[in-house]
Amino acid sequence: MQENITFESDGLKLSGVIHVPDGHKGEPLPAFIVCHGFVGSKDESHAQIQAEMMEQFGYVALRFDFRSCGESEGERAQVRCFDQVADAKNAVTWLAKRPEVDPKRIGITGHSFGAAVSVYTAGVDDRIACCLSSCGWGDGERKFRGQHPTRESWDRFIGILEEGRAHKQATGESLWMSRFDAVPIPEALRKNLSPKAIMEIPTETAWSMMNFRADDVVANIAPRPLLLFHTANDIITPTIESVRMFEKAGQPTELMLIDTTAHFPLAPADAPRTRMMMKGWLDKFFPSPLAG
């Protein structure tokens, strides 16, 4: 079952879809908040694939559009990392009230930017019982340096951000940049983005990401289970980001690096293997009574 819903976050109405497994017979089930990626969407995206996967695994799942994205309220594309953490926490509050959900067994998952938000949220909100991060990152500046590895590309990127800061101070208005100037994605991999993803961002969004560090709070998740799942040789979000978070995390934490489509482990050709690996981890550390 899927149901379109809305909930409030800091006075804004956010749009979501709740998934309830077909095998639900009335007993409260474990659940997952599903966070979409960089200026992405809950729909036609990795987030929708993740939510449908969790539903099939026997979990209630809530995918939603962060403020300023998709069908949610907020000035379009004006994304700030800590606003997204607030949205995720408010999603937990809403989901905990649903009769289908065991409020003590709500996990969080996300892909890429959504994974960074998931780890940070789990690190600061002990209501979250489990975290599954897919191709996430722990330090915004380190991530950006990995995404702009040459001196020329780094100088260009920082030049755009500095120009945006000066423009904002002089005019009070945002300077806009291509999402691909912030997070380069090879043309061949862009087909994995949601068609509803935003293509331009204000430079303030990139500054927000630069100063966002899930590294700072990842150790707080223990003793709740954490999975850091990443594609090996990721050319979009550097694989080392999950390795660095693993080094800082407590236990139980597992790190899985798989040789598959860069950055998109649930792409059609790779989804069967990815699903099997994730389900095996969930069955051990955060099982659903409907897992069979």
Tab-separated table of N, CA and C in Angstrom, residues 84-194:
chain	number	residue	atom	x	y	z
A	84	GLN	N	17.547	20.284	6.473
A	84	GLN	CA	17.176	18.920	6.097
A	84	GLN	C	17.228	17.982	7.308
A	85	VAL	N	18.170	18.216	8.201
A	85	VAL	CA	18.180	17.439	9.451
A	85	VAL	C	16.887	17.691	10.226
A	86	ALA	N	16.469	18.951	10.306
A	86	ALA	CA	15.213	19.277	10.991
A	86	ALA	C	14.033	18.591	10.317
A	87	ASP	N	14.016	18.576	8.981
A	87	ASP	CA	12.930	17.907	8.255
A	87	ASP	C	12.913	16.409	8.567
A	88	ALA	N	14.093	15.790	8.611
A	88	ALA	CA	14.159	14.357	8.911
A	88	ALA	C	13.651	14.071	10.322
A	89	LYS	N	14.032	14.916	11.277
A	89	LYS	CA	13.561	14.721	12.648
A	89	LYS	C	12.046	14.890	12.733
A	90	ASN	N	11.495	15.846	12.004
A	90	ASN	CA	10.040	16.031	12.005
A	90	ASN	C	9.334	14.882	11.291
A	91	ALA	N	10.005	14.271	10.313
A	91	ALA	CA	9.448	13.075	9.671
A	91	ALA	C	9.367	11.922	10.667
A	92	VAL	N	10.374	11.786	11.533
A	92	VAL	CA	10.337	10.754	12.574
A	92	VAL	C	9.156	10.998	13.515
A	93	THR	N	8.971	12.245	13.925
A	93	THR	CA	7.863	12.589	14.816
A	93	THR	C	6.532	12.199	14.206
A	94	TRP	N	6.353	12.501	12.915
A	94	TRP	CA	5.095	12.183	12.232
A	94	TRP	C	4.923	10.668	12.111
A	95	LEU	N	5.988	9.988	11.679
A	95	LEU	CA	5.879	8.548	11.430
A	95	LEU	C	5.624	7.768	12.714
A	96	ALA	N	6.177	8.243	13.831
A	96	ALA	CA	6.012	7.537	15.108
A	96	ALA	C	4.556	7.482	15.558
A	97	LYS	N	3.726	8.357	15.028
A	97	LYS	CA	2.311	8.402	15.409
A	97	LYS	C	1.442	7.480	14.558
A	98	ARG	N	1.982	6.929	13.503
A	98	ARG	CA	1.197	6.056	12.639
A	98	ARG	C	0.942	4.716	13.334
A	99	PRO	N	-0.281	4.198	13.269
A	99	PRO	CA	-0.594	2.947	13.960
A	99	PRO	C	0.151	1.744	13.387
A	100	GLU	N	0.616	1.843	12.141
A	100	GLU	CA	1.322	0.705	11.542
A	100	GLU	C	2.763	0.580	12.045
A	101	VAL	N	3.240	1.600	12.777
A	101	VAL	CA	4.673	1.727	13.074
A	101	VAL	C	4.961	1.505	14.549
A	102	ASP	N	6.003	0.741	14.827
A	102	ASP	CA	6.554	0.627	16.173
A	102	ASP	C	7.445	1.848	16.407
A	103	PRO	N	7.039	2.790	17.261
A	103	PRO	CA	7.788	4.046	17.398
A	103	PRO	C	9.194	3.866	17.961
A	104	LYS	N	9.466	2.735	18.567
A	104	LYS	CA	10.813	2.485	19.098
A	104	LYS	C	11.729	1.818	18.072
A	105	ARG	N	11.189	1.558	16.878
A	105	ARG	CA	11.981	0.875	15.848
A	105	ARG	C	11.871	1.623	14.520
A	106	ILE	N	12.249	2.888	14.547
A	106	ILE	CA	12.267	3.699	13.335
A	106	ILE	C	13.724	3.923	12.925
A	107	GLY	N	14.066	3.468	11.740
A	107	GLY	CA	15.396	3.679	11.188
A	107	GLY	C	15.383	4.812	10.179
A	108	ILE	N	16.565	5.134	9.690
A	108	ILE	CA	16.692	6.183	8.680
A	108	ILE	C	17.681	5.720	7.624
A	109	THR	N	17.392	6.040	6.378
A	109	THR	CA	18.282	5.709	5.277
A	109	THR	C	18.221	6.808	4.239
A	110	GLY	N	19.217	6.834	3.400
A	110	GLY	CA	19.265	7.820	2.341
A	110	GLY	C	20.435	7.546	1.430
A	111	HIS	N	20.419	8.221	0.313
A	111	HIS	CA	21.458	8.037	-0.692
A	111	HIS	C	22.197	9.346	-0.913
A	112	SER	N	23.531	9.298	-0.949
A	112	SER	CA	24.375	10.444	-1.286
A	112	SER	C	24.181	11.564	-0.258
A	113	PHE	N	23.706	12.732	-0.669
A	113	PHE	CA	23.423	13.818	0.270
A	113	PHE	C	22.434	13.335	1.333
A	114	GLY	N	21.431	12.550	0.902
A	114	GLY	CA	20.465	12.012	1.854
A	114	GLY	C	21.092	11.070	2.861
A	115	ALA	N	22.180	10.400	2.465
A	115	ALA	CA	22.899	9.531	3.399
A	115	ALA	C	23.639	10.357	4.437
A	116	ALA	N	24.260	11.465	4.005
A	116	ALA	CA	24.943	12.351	4.957
A	116	ALA	C	23.950	12.911	5.973
A	117	VAL	N	22.774	13.313	5.487
A	117	VAL	CA	21.733	13.818	6.384
A	117	VAL	C	21.254	12.704	7.314
A	118	SER	N	21.138	11.493	6.800
A	118	SER	CA	20.696	10.357	7.629
A	118	SER	C	21.670	10.095	8.764
A	119	VAL	N	22.966	10.051	8.453
A	119	VAL	CA	23.963	9.792	9.490
A	119	VAL	C	23.954	10.909	10.526
A	120	TYR	N	23.898	12.145	10.055
A	120	TYR	CA	23.906	13.263	11.010
A	120	TYR	C	22.659	13.209	11.903
A	121	THR	N	21.507	12.963	11.295
A	121	THR	CA	20.262	12.927	12.060
A	121	THR	C	20.295	11.810	13.101
A	122	ALA	N	20.769	10.629	12.705
A	122	ALA	CA	20.872	9.526	13.665
A	122	ALA	C	21.846	9.858	14.785
A	123	GLY	N	22.876	10.662	14.465
A	123	GLY	CA	23.860	11.029	15.475
A	123	GLY	C	23.364	12.028	16.492
A	124	VAL	N	22.295	12.771	16.170
A	124	VAL	CA	21.797	13.796	17.091
A	124	VAL	C	20.387	13.505	17.595
A	125	ASP	N	19.772	12.422	17.136
A	125	ASP	CA	18.400	12.091	17.548
A	125	ASP	C	18.352	10.622	17.944
A	126	ASP	N	18.319	10.367	19.256
A	126	ASP	CA	18.396	8.971	19.713
A	126	ASP	C	17.076	8.218	19.574
A	127	ARG	N	16.046	8.853	19.018
A	127	ARG	CA	14.828	8.113	18.680
A	127	ARG	C	15.069	7.175	17.500
A	128	ILE	N	16.084	7.471	16.701
A	128	ILE	CA	16.364	6.675	15.508
A	128	ILE	C	17.097	5.402	15.914
A	129	ALA	N	16.528	4.258	15.532
A	129	ALA	CA	17.015	2.970	16.036
A	129	ALA	C	18.033	2.297	15.127
A	130	CYS	N	18.205	2.789	13.902
A	130	CYS	CA	19.079	2.134	12.939
A	130	CYS	C	19.376	3.125	11.823
A	131	CYS	N	20.574	3.031	11.229
A	131	CYS	CA	20.925	3.927	10.118
A	131	CYS	C	21.598	3.120	9.016
A	132	LEU	N	21.122	3.316	7.790
A	132	LEU	CA	21.722	2.698	6.608
A	132	LEU	C	22.080	3.822	5.645
A	133	SER	N	23.374	4.030	5.454
A	133	SER	CA	23.893	5.102	4.604
A	133	SER	C	24.354	4.518	3.277
A	134	SER	N	23.888	5.075	2.167
A	134	SER	CA	24.271	4.612	0.834
A	134	SER	C	25.044	5.710	0.109
A	135	CYS	N	26.358	5.494	-0.051
A	135	CYS	CA	27.220	6.435	-0.790
A	135	CYS	C	27.183	7.830	-0.175
A	136	GLY	N	27.266	7.874	1.140
A	136	GLY	CA	27.200	9.149	1.847
A	136	GLY	C	28.558	9.793	2.045
A	137	TRP	N	28.551	10.878	2.799
A	137	TRP	CA	29.798	11.610	3.060
A	137	TRP	C	29.797	12.175	4.474
A	138	GLY	N	31.017	12.310	5.017
A	138	GLY	CA	31.143	12.713	6.408
A	138	GLY	C	31.709	14.091	6.632
A	139	ASP	N	32.343	14.682	5.612
A	139	ASP	CA	32.952	16.008	5.753
A	139	ASP	C	32.789	16.733	4.429
A	140	GLY	N	32.022	17.829	4.450
A	140	GLY	CA	31.682	18.511	3.210
A	140	GLY	C	32.883	19.042	2.450
A	141	GLU	N	33.810	19.676	3.153
A	141	GLU	CA	34.976	20.214	2.452
A	141	GLU	C	35.834	19.090	1.877
A	142	ARG	N	36.053	18.036	2.637
A	142	ARG	CA	36.838	16.901	2.140
A	142	ARG	C	36.169	16.280	0.922
A	143	LYS	N	34.836	16.161	0.973
A	143	LYS	CA	34.085	15.621	-0.161
A	143	LYS	C	34.281	16.485	-1.393
A	144	PHE	N	34.100	17.803	-1.238
A	144	PHE	CA	34.245	18.697	-2.388
A	144	PHE	C	35.661	18.652	-2.959
A	145	ARG	N	36.658	18.531	-2.093
A	145	ARG	CA	38.033	18.447	-2.597
A	145	ARG	C	38.235	17.165	-3.405
A	146	GLY	N	37.586	16.091	-2.984
A	146	GLY	CA	37.654	14.855	-3.758
A	146	GLY	C	36.913	14.951	-5.076
A	147	GLN	N	35.856	15.775	-5.098
A	147	GLN	CA	35.083	15.939	-6.325
A	147	GLN	C	35.726	16.939	-7.287
A	148	HIS	N	36.636	17.758	-6.771
A	148	HIS	CA	37.364	18.742	-7.586
A	148	HIS	C	38.857	18.533	-7.316
A	149	PRO	N	39.424	17.437	-7.821
A	149	PRO	CA	40.746	17.003	-7.362
A	149	PRO	C	41.927	17.794	-7.902
A	150	THR	N	41.761	18.489	-9.021
A	150	THR	CA	42.889	19.244	-9.562
A	150	THR	C	42.869	20.670	-9.030
A	151	ARG	N	44.022	21.307	-9.028
A	151	ARG	CA	44.093	22.694	-8.572
A	151	ARG	C	43.191	23.592	-9.408
A	152	GLU	N	43.172	23.336	-10.707
A	152	GLU	CA	42.343	24.154	-11.602
A	152	GLU	C	40.859	24.023	-11.264
A	153	SER	N	40.389	22.777	-11.087
A	153	SER	CA	38.959	22.586	-10.822
A	153	SER	C	38.583	23.097	-9.434
A	154	TRP	N	39.476	22.924	-8.451
A	154	TRP	CA	39.190	23.435	-7.115
A	154	TRP	C	39.126	24.960	-7.108
A	155	ASP	N	40.070	25.600	-7.766
A	155	ASP	CA	40.081	27.069	-7.819
A	155	ASP	C	38.831	27.599	-8.510
A	156	ARG	N	38.398	26.914	-9.549
A	156	ARG	CA	37.179	27.340	-10.241
A	156	ARG	C	35.963	27.210	-9.331
A	157	PHE	N	35.868	26.078	-8.634
A	157	PHE	CA	34.746	25.845	-7.735
A	157	PHE	C	34.709	26.885	-6.617
A	158	ILE	N	35.840	27.095	-5.948
A	158	ILE	CA	35.883	28.072	-4.864
A	158	ILE	C	35.646	29.476	-5.395
A	159	GLY	N	36.096	29.745	-6.612
A	159	GLY	CA	35.844	31.054	-7.210
A	159	GLY	C	34.358	31.334	-7.383
A	160	ILE	N	33.622	30.322	-7.807
A	160	ILE	CA	32.167	30.481	-7.941
A	160	ILE	C	31.536	30.755	-6.580
A	161	LEU	N	31.968	30.019	-5.552
A	161	LEU	CA	31.393	30.204	-4.217
A	161	LEU	C	31.722	31.581	-3.649
A	162	GLU	N	32.937	32.028	-3.848
A	162	GLU	CA	33.320	33.362	-3.347
A	162	GLU	C	32.571	34.457	-4.092
A	163	GLU	N	32.402	34.268	-5.378
A	163	GLU	CA	31.620	35.237	-6.149
A	163	GLU	C	30.176	35.281	-5.644
A	164	GLY	N	29.629	34.105	-5.305
A	164	GLY	CA	28.269	34.059	-4.781
A	164	GLY	C	28.153	34.757	-3.440
A	165	ARG	N	29.151	34.585	-2.589
A	165	ARG	CA	29.135	35.265	-1.290
A	165	ARG	C	29.165	36.779	-1.465
A	166	ALA	N	30.032	37.262	-2.355
A	166	ALA	CA	30.131	38.706	-2.598
A	166	ALA	C	28.845	39.235	-3.205
A	167	HIS	N	28.252	38.457	-4.115
A	167	HIS	CA	26.999	38.880	-4.761
A	167	HIS	C	25.874	38.989	-3.737
A	168	LYS	N	25.811	38.035	-2.829
A	168	LYS	CA	24.769	38.059	-1.793
A	168	LYS	C	24.945	39.271	-0.878
A	169	GLN	N	26.180	39.574	-0.509
A	169	GLN	CA	26.441	40.718	0.364
A	169	GLN	C	26.104	42.035	-0.332
A	170	ALA	N	26.368	42.100	-1.635
A	170	ALA	CA	26.156	43.348	-2.370
A	170	ALA	C	24.700	43.570	-2.744
A	171	THR	N	23.975	42.494	-3.054
A	171	THR	CA	22.623	42.646	-3.603
A	171	THR	C	21.533	42.051	-2.736
A	172	GLY	N	21.899	41.189	-1.800
A	172	GLY	CA	20.892	40.477	-1.016
A	172	GLY	C	20.259	39.324	-1.770
A	173	GLU	N	20.695	39.079	-2.991
A	173	GLU	CA	20.138	38.020	-3.822
A	173	GLU	C	21.143	36.885	-3.982
A	174	SER	N	20.622	35.701	-4.225
A	174	SER	CA	21.481	34.537	-4.438
A	174	SER	C	22.074	34.542	-5.835
A	175	LEU	N	23.296	34.066	-5.945
A	175	LEU	CA	23.907	33.772	-7.237
A	175	LEU	C	23.731	32.277	-7.483
A	176	TRP	N	23.288	31.928	-8.679
A	176	TRP	CA	22.964	30.541	-8.976
A	176	TRP	C	24.084	29.891	-9.775
A	177	MET	N	24.237	28.587	-9.563
A	177	MET	CA	25.265	27.808	-10.245
A	177	MET	C	24.675	26.476	-10.674
A	178	SER	N	25.263	25.841	-11.679
A	178	SER	CA	24.832	24.512	-12.087
A	178	SER	C	25.129	23.514	-10.978
A	179	ARG	N	24.215	22.597	-10.758
A	179	ARG	CA	24.455	21.539	-9.774
A	179	ARG	C	25.724	20.759	-10.126
A	180	PHE	N	26.047	20.685	-11.431
A	180	PHE	CA	27.210	19.913	-11.854
A	180	PHE	C	28.520	20.673	-11.654
A	181	ASP	N	28.435	21.988	-11.445
A	181	ASP	CA	29.629	22.733	-11.043
A	181	ASP	C	29.941	22.496	-9.573
A	182	ALA	N	28.916	22.124	-8.807
A	182	ALA	CA	29.133	21.777	-7.390
A	182	ALA	C	29.516	20.314	-7.254
A	183	VAL	N	28.728	19.435	-7.871
A	183	VAL	CA	28.941	17.984	-7.784
A	183	VAL	C	29.023	17.435	-9.205
A	184	PRO	N	30.224	17.315	-9.748
A	184	PRO	CA	30.361	16.814	-11.117
A	184	PRO	C	29.841	15.383	-11.246
A	185	ILE	N	29.068	15.143	-12.300
A	185	ILE	CA	28.577	13.804	-12.610
A	185	ILE	C	28.814	13.546	-14.092
A	186	PRO	N	29.548	12.507	-14.444
A	186	PRO	CA	29.754	12.214	-15.868
A	186	PRO	C	28.428	12.051	-16.598
A	187	GLU	N	28.411	12.465	-17.846
A	187	GLU	CA	27.180	12.448	-18.639
A	187	GLU	C	26.519	11.075	-18.630
A	188	ALA	N	27.325	10.015	-18.712
A	188	ALA	CA	26.765	8.666	-18.809
A	188	ALA	C	26.014	8.239	-17.555
A	189	LEU	N	26.319	8.860	-16.413
A	189	LEU	CA	25.673	8.481	-15.160
A	189	LEU	C	24.479	9.373	-14.815
A	190	ARG	N	24.276	10.439	-15.558
A	190	ARG	CA	23.198	11.374	-15.209
A	190	ARG	C	21.815	10.777	-15.426
A	191	LYS	N	21.725	9.709	-16.199
A	191	LYS	CA	20.427	9.057	-16.417
A	191	LYS	C	19.885	8.469	-15.115
A	192	ASN	N	20.750	8.295	-14.109
A	192	ASN	CA	20.309	7.754	-12.824
A	192	ASN	C	19.703	8.810	-11.911
A	193	LEU	N	19.773	10.080	-12.297
A	193	LEU	CA	19.153	11.141	-11.515
A	193	LEU	C	17.651	11.139	-11.748
A	194	SER	N	16.910	11.604	-10.757
A	194	SER	CA	15.477	11.768	-10.938
A	194	SER	C	15.204	12.847	-11.987
